[in-house]
Each structure stands twice: as structure tokens, then as C-alpha cells.
Coordinates of C-alpha atoms in Angstrom, one line a residue:
M23 CA 8.3 -16.2 1.6
G24 CA 6.0 -13.1 1.8
K25 CA 4.7 -11.5 -1.1
I26 CA 5.9 -7.6 -0.8
I27 CA 3.1 -5.3 -2.1
A28 CA 3.8 -1.5 -2.5
I29 CA 1.0 0.8 -2.5
A30 CA 1.8 3.8 -4.7
N31 CA 0.9 6.9 -6.5
Q32 CA 2.6 10.0 -6.3
K33 CA -0.8 11.9 -6.9
G34 CA -2.6 12.4 -3.5
G35 CA -5.9 11.8 -2.5
V36 CA -6.5 8.7 -4.6
G37 CA -7.0 6.3 -1.3
K38 CA -3.5 4.6 -0.9
T39 CA -3.6 4.5 3.1
T40 CA -7.3 3.7 3.3
T41 CA -6.7 0.9 0.6
S42 CA -3.4 0.0 2.6
I43 CA -5.2 -0.4 6.1
N44 CA -8.3 -2.2 4.8
L45 CA -6.6 -4.5 2.4
A46 CA -3.8 -5.6 5.0
A47 CA -6.9 -6.1 7.5
S48 CA -9.4 -7.9 5.1
L49 CA -6.3 -10.2 4.3
A50 CA -5.8 -11.2 7.7
T51 CA -9.2 -11.9 8.7
K52 CA -8.7 -14.2 5.7
G53 CA -6.1 -16.1 7.7
K54 CA -3.2 -14.8 6.2
K55 CA -0.4 -13.2 8.4
V56 CA 0.2 -9.4 7.0
L57 CA 2.9 -7.0 7.9
L58 CA 2.0 -3.4 7.2
I59 CA 4.7 -1.0 6.9
D60 CA 3.9 2.7 7.2
A61 CA 6.2 4.3 4.9
D62 CA 4.5 7.9 4.6
P63 CA 5.5 10.7 7.3
Q64 CA 1.9 11.6 7.7
A65 CA 1.8 8.2 9.5
N66 CA -2.1 7.9 8.8
A67 CA -1.8 4.0 8.5
T68 CA -0.3 4.2 11.8
S69 CA -3.0 6.3 13.5
G70 CA -5.7 4.5 11.6
L71 CA -5.1 1.3 13.3
G72 CA -5.4 3.0 16.6
I73 CA -1.8 3.4 17.3
D74 CA -0.3 6.6 18.5
P75 CA 2.7 7.4 16.3
K76 CA 4.3 9.5 19.2
K77 CA 3.9 6.3 21.5
I78 CA 5.9 3.7 19.5
N79 CA 9.6 3.0 20.4
S80 CA 10.8 2.7 17.0
S81 CA 9.3 3.2 13.4
I82 CA 10.3 2.8 10.0
Y83 CA 12.6 6.1 10.4
E84 CA 14.9 4.1 12.9
C85 CA 14.9 1.0 10.4
L86 CA 15.9 3.0 7.5
V87 CA 18.4 5.8 9.2
D88 CA 19.8 3.6 12.2
D89 CA 19.6 0.1 10.8
Y90 CA 17.3 -0.9 13.8
P91 CA 16.0 -4.3 13.4
M92 CA 12.5 -4.5 11.8
A93 CA 11.6 -7.5 14.4
S94 CA 11.8 -5.1 17.1
S95 CA 9.7 -2.2 15.5
R96 CA 6.7 -4.3 14.9
N97 CA 3.4 -3.3 16.7
A98 CA 0.2 -6.0 17.3
T99 CA -2.7 -4.3 15.9
C100 CA -6.2 -4.5 16.8
V101 CA -6.7 -7.0 13.8
D102 CA -5.3 -10.6 14.6
K103 CA -2.7 -11.9 12.3
L104 CA -1.8 -8.2 11.3
D105 CA 1.4 -6.4 12.5
L106 CA 2.5 -2.9 12.1
V107 CA 5.7 -1.0 11.5
G108 CA 4.8 2.7 12.4
S109 CA 5.6 5.8 11.1
R110 CA 6.4 9.3 12.6
I111 CA 6.7 13.0 11.1
D112 CA 10.6 12.5 11.6
L113 CA 10.4 10.2 8.4
V114 CA 10.4 13.4 6.4
G115 CA 14.1 13.7 7.2
A116 CA 15.2 10.3 6.3
E117 CA 15.3 11.2 2.6
L118 CA 18.4 13.1 3.3
E119 CA 20.1 11.1 5.6
L120 CA 19.8 7.9 3.0
V121 CA 21.6 9.9 0.4
N122 CA 24.9 9.1 1.8
K123 CA 24.1 5.2 2.5
S124 CA 25.8 2.5 0.6
N125 CA 23.2 0.9 -1.9
R126 CA 20.9 3.4 -0.5
E127 CA 17.8 2.4 -2.5
H128 CA 18.1 -0.8 -1.1
V129 CA 17.7 -0.2 2.5
L130 CA 14.5 -1.2 2.9
S131 CA 14.7 -4.3 1.1
R132 CA 17.4 -5.3 3.7
S133 CA 15.6 -4.5 6.3
I134 CA 12.5 -6.5 5.6
E135 CA 14.6 -9.5 4.6
P136 CA 15.0 -10.9 8.2
V137 CA 11.1 -11.0 8.9
R138 CA 10.1 -11.6 5.2
D139 CA 9.3 -15.5 6.0
E140 CA 7.1 -14.9 8.8
Y141 CA 4.3 -13.4 6.6
D142 CA 2.2 -14.0 3.7
F143 CA 2.1 -10.7 2.7
I144 CA 3.8 -7.3 3.6
L145 CA 2.2 -4.3 2.3
I146 CA 4.0 -0.7 2.1
D147 CA 1.8 2.1 2.2
C148 CA 4.0 4.8 0.2
S149 CA 3.9 8.4 0.3
P150 CA 2.6 10.6 -2.3
S151 CA 6.1 11.2 -3.8
L152 CA 8.4 9.7 -5.8
G153 CA 11.3 10.3 -3.5
L154 CA 13.9 8.2 -2.2
I155 CA 11.8 6.3 0.2
T156 CA 9.3 5.3 -2.1
V157 CA 12.0 4.2 -4.7
N158 CA 13.0 2.0 -1.7
A159 CA 9.6 0.8 -1.3
L160 CA 9.6 -0.1 -4.9
T161 CA 12.8 -1.8 -5.1
A162 CA 11.8 -3.7 -2.1
A163 CA 8.6 -4.9 -3.4
D164 CA 7.4 -7.8 -5.7
S165 CA 4.4 -5.6 -7.0
V166 CA 2.6 -2.4 -6.9
I167 CA -1.2 -1.8 -6.6
I168 CA -1.8 1.6 -8.0
P169 CA -5.1 3.1 -6.5
V170 CA -6.8 5.4 -9.3
Q171 CA -9.2 7.7 -8.0
A172 CA -12.6 7.7 -10.1
E173 CA -12.3 11.7 -11.1
Y174 CA -11.6 13.9 -14.0
F175 CA -7.7 13.9 -13.3
A176 CA -7.9 10.2 -12.3
L177 CA -5.1 9.1 -15.2
E178 CA -3.0 12.4 -14.8
G179 CA 0.3 11.2 -13.4
I180 CA 0.2 7.4 -13.7
S181 CA 2.4 7.8 -16.9
K182 CA 4.9 9.4 -14.4
L183 CA 4.7 6.9 -12.2
L184 CA 4.8 3.7 -14.7
N185 CA 8.1 5.5 -16.0
T186 CA 9.5 5.3 -12.6
I187 CA 8.5 1.7 -12.1
R188 CA 9.9 1.0 -15.6
I189 CA 13.3 2.4 -14.5
I190 CA 13.3 0.7 -11.2
K191 CA 12.6 -2.1 -13.0
A192 CA 15.6 -1.6 -15.5
K193 CA 18.1 -0.7 -12.8
L194 CA 17.2 -1.8 -9.4
N195 CA 14.3 -4.5 -9.2
P196 CA 14.1 -6.5 -12.6
T197 CA 11.3 -8.8 -11.0
I198 CA 9.0 -6.0 -10.1
E199 CA 5.3 -6.2 -11.5
I200 CA 1.7 -4.5 -11.2
E201 CA -0.4 -6.2 -9.2
G202 CA -3.1 -4.1 -10.3
F203 CA -5.0 -1.1 -10.9
L204 CA -7.7 -0.5 -8.1
L205 CA -10.4 2.3 -8.9
T206 CA -11.1 4.2 -5.5
M207 CA -13.9 6.6 -4.5
Y208 CA -16.3 5.1 -6.9
D209 CA -19.8 6.1 -7.4
A210 CA -21.9 4.0 -9.9
R211 CA -24.3 6.8 -10.2
L212 CA -22.1 9.1 -11.8
R213 CA -21.5 8.3 -15.8
L214 CA -17.7 9.9 -15.3
A215 CA -16.8 7.0 -12.7
N216 CA -18.1 4.6 -15.3
Q217 CA -16.1 6.0 -17.8
I218 CA -12.9 6.1 -16.3
Y219 CA -13.4 2.6 -15.1
E220 CA -13.7 1.6 -19.0
E221 CA -10.7 3.7 -19.8
L222 CA -8.5 1.9 -17.5
K223 CA -9.7 -1.1 -18.8
T224 CA -9.1 -0.1 -22.3
H225 CA -5.3 0.9 -21.4
F226 CA -4.5 -1.7 -19.1
G227 CA -7.1 -4.8 -19.4
D228 CA -6.9 -7.4 -16.9
M229 CA -4.2 -5.5 -14.7
V230 CA -7.5 -3.5 -13.4
F231 CA -8.9 -5.3 -10.2
T232 CA -12.3 -6.4 -10.8
T233 CA -13.2 -5.4 -7.3
V234 CA -13.8 -1.1 -7.2
I235 CA -14.0 0.9 -3.9
P236 CA -16.9 2.9 -3.5
R237 CA -17.3 6.2 -1.6
N238 CA -18.5 5.2 1.4
I239 CA -19.2 7.5 4.8
R240 CA -18.1 4.3 7.3
L241 CA -15.0 3.7 5.2
S242 CA -14.1 7.4 5.9
E243 CA -15.1 7.5 9.5
A244 CA -13.3 4.3 10.4
P245 CA -9.7 5.9 10.6
S246 CA -11.0 8.2 13.2
H247 CA -11.7 5.4 15.6
G248 CA -8.5 3.9 14.9
L249 CA -10.3 1.0 13.2
P250 CA -10.1 -0.8 9.7
A251 CA -13.8 -0.9 8.4
I252 CA -13.9 -4.4 8.7
L253 CA -14.1 -4.0 12.4
Y254 CA -15.7 -0.7 12.7
D255 CA -18.8 -1.7 10.1
P256 CA -18.1 -5.3 8.6
E257 CA -21.4 -4.8 6.7
S258 CA -20.4 -1.4 5.1
K259 CA -19.9 -1.5 1.3
G260 CA -16.2 0.0 2.3
A261 CA -15.6 -3.1 4.2
T262 CA -17.2 -5.7 1.8
S263 CA -15.5 -4.1 -1.0
H264 CA -12.0 -4.3 0.7
V265 CA -12.9 -8.2 1.5
L266 CA -13.6 -8.8 -2.2
L267 CA -10.4 -7.2 -3.0
A268 CA -8.5 -9.5 -0.8
K269 CA -10.1 -12.4 -2.0
E270 CA -8.9 -11.3 -5.6
V271 CA -5.2 -10.6 -4.3
I272 CA -5.1 -14.1 -2.9
A273 CA -6.2 -15.9 -5.7
K274 CA -3.9 -14.2 -7.8
N275 CA -1.0 -15.2 -5.7
R276 CA -2.2 -18.7 -4.9
N277 CA -0.4 -20.4 -7.2
R278 CA 2.8 -18.0 -6.2
K279 CA 5.9 -20.3 -5.5
K280 CA 6.9 -20.2 -2.0

């Protein structure tokens, strides 16, 4: 049974999609079968893997709103063993269309279930909001990776997300846990970046990934070429850091019961 991991933070610009694309690709290169679900109307994870959102026949929108089978919405990607359920801008309207559905918070969970056993990991790239689609992602997920930007306001808003996770754990998904806090856009030369890492470790201890994701030009360039960093420039710090992150995630889940 695949481990479902949501990648979420309602604060925009913290590296959620970059993490989603590159962690998914790195897990796949480590031999894991991976499904990436783009649950963000901006569809950056879709285009970042070289797939034109306008040309996909069905997206996560059809899975959520029309109960279209997820198995028929998957796209092969440029990375062996990595599939994608893409997104389009019409996902913006799904929030309203889900409101009147029965068990509306569990729609994504029900959609994933038929394909879950085909994968080792299922990653969900969440939008920078705490709307109904993100609630669906957190209700479906076994755990959450929370990217945290290595900047001054990094910890701002984390308490709101943690409170949302607590509510979902109490009312919708009692088994959800935090997979880890991931420091992104890290510059070791800056005292502030190191202070934020230490502050995260002080507050959250072992829940903070040892791996940090550095600021890296190649990592920023890769999506415009429709490639994850590991294919665009395998030797870059951006690529190698995500491989280390994948190894951490695999090691943490090695003893997970099937």
C-alpha cells in the first residue's frame, strides 16, 4: 500500500512545488514507483514535468468533481517510474463544486484508493491555501511534509497549518502525522538561515529533516525546461539535496507495514 504524503504550507513561495517535483523524481530514481498529484490550480507541477496542462485529457479536477477514475487520468512523465495526475486552471472552481458532495472532505481519498496499491509513494502538491481541496489532500494523506523558507517570516503561519492538521486529525483523519519540516531556499552563508534552522530544531526536534534544500540556480531553471533537477543537471546542489531527501524519506518509511 502506497504511502500518501501531502506537501503543504498555506504560505506561498516556500518551495512546495519544487519539493514535490524533485522529491517525486528522486524517489523514482531510487527505484520507487511514485504518483505525483498536482492539486494546485496553478498547475506548476504539471508543466514542471514537461506536460502541457491544456493538452491533458483529464486532470485532478475531473477526478474530484466528476468522479473520473484516477487510473485513467495518469500521465507518464520524463522520469521512469513516475506518473502524474495533472492539474488545470479550472481546478479553481472545484472548491465550490465539492461543497454539495456527500463526505466532501473524503473525495480525493476515495479517488486515490483504487490505484494506491500500485505505488510505493503518492505525493500531493497542495495549493497555498487551506481551502477544501487542501483539506481533501490532508484527509487522504498518511503524513505531511511542510516546506519552510529560510527567511525572516519563515515560522509565520506554521501555527495556523499545524492547527488545521490538529483539527483534521481530530475530525477527519486520525492517523495523519507530520513526515517532517523541510528547510528550503537555504543559504549557509547567511546567519539568519542558520538561526531559522536552529529555531526549527528547537521547536520540532527530530521532525525536522536533516537535509536542507539550498538556493540553487539550476533548481530554479529546471522547471522552465520541463525537467526535474535530477535530469536537468544531476550534479547540481539542487538535485543532490533532493536525492538526500529521498533517501531520508525512504529510510524513515523502510519499516512501514504494507
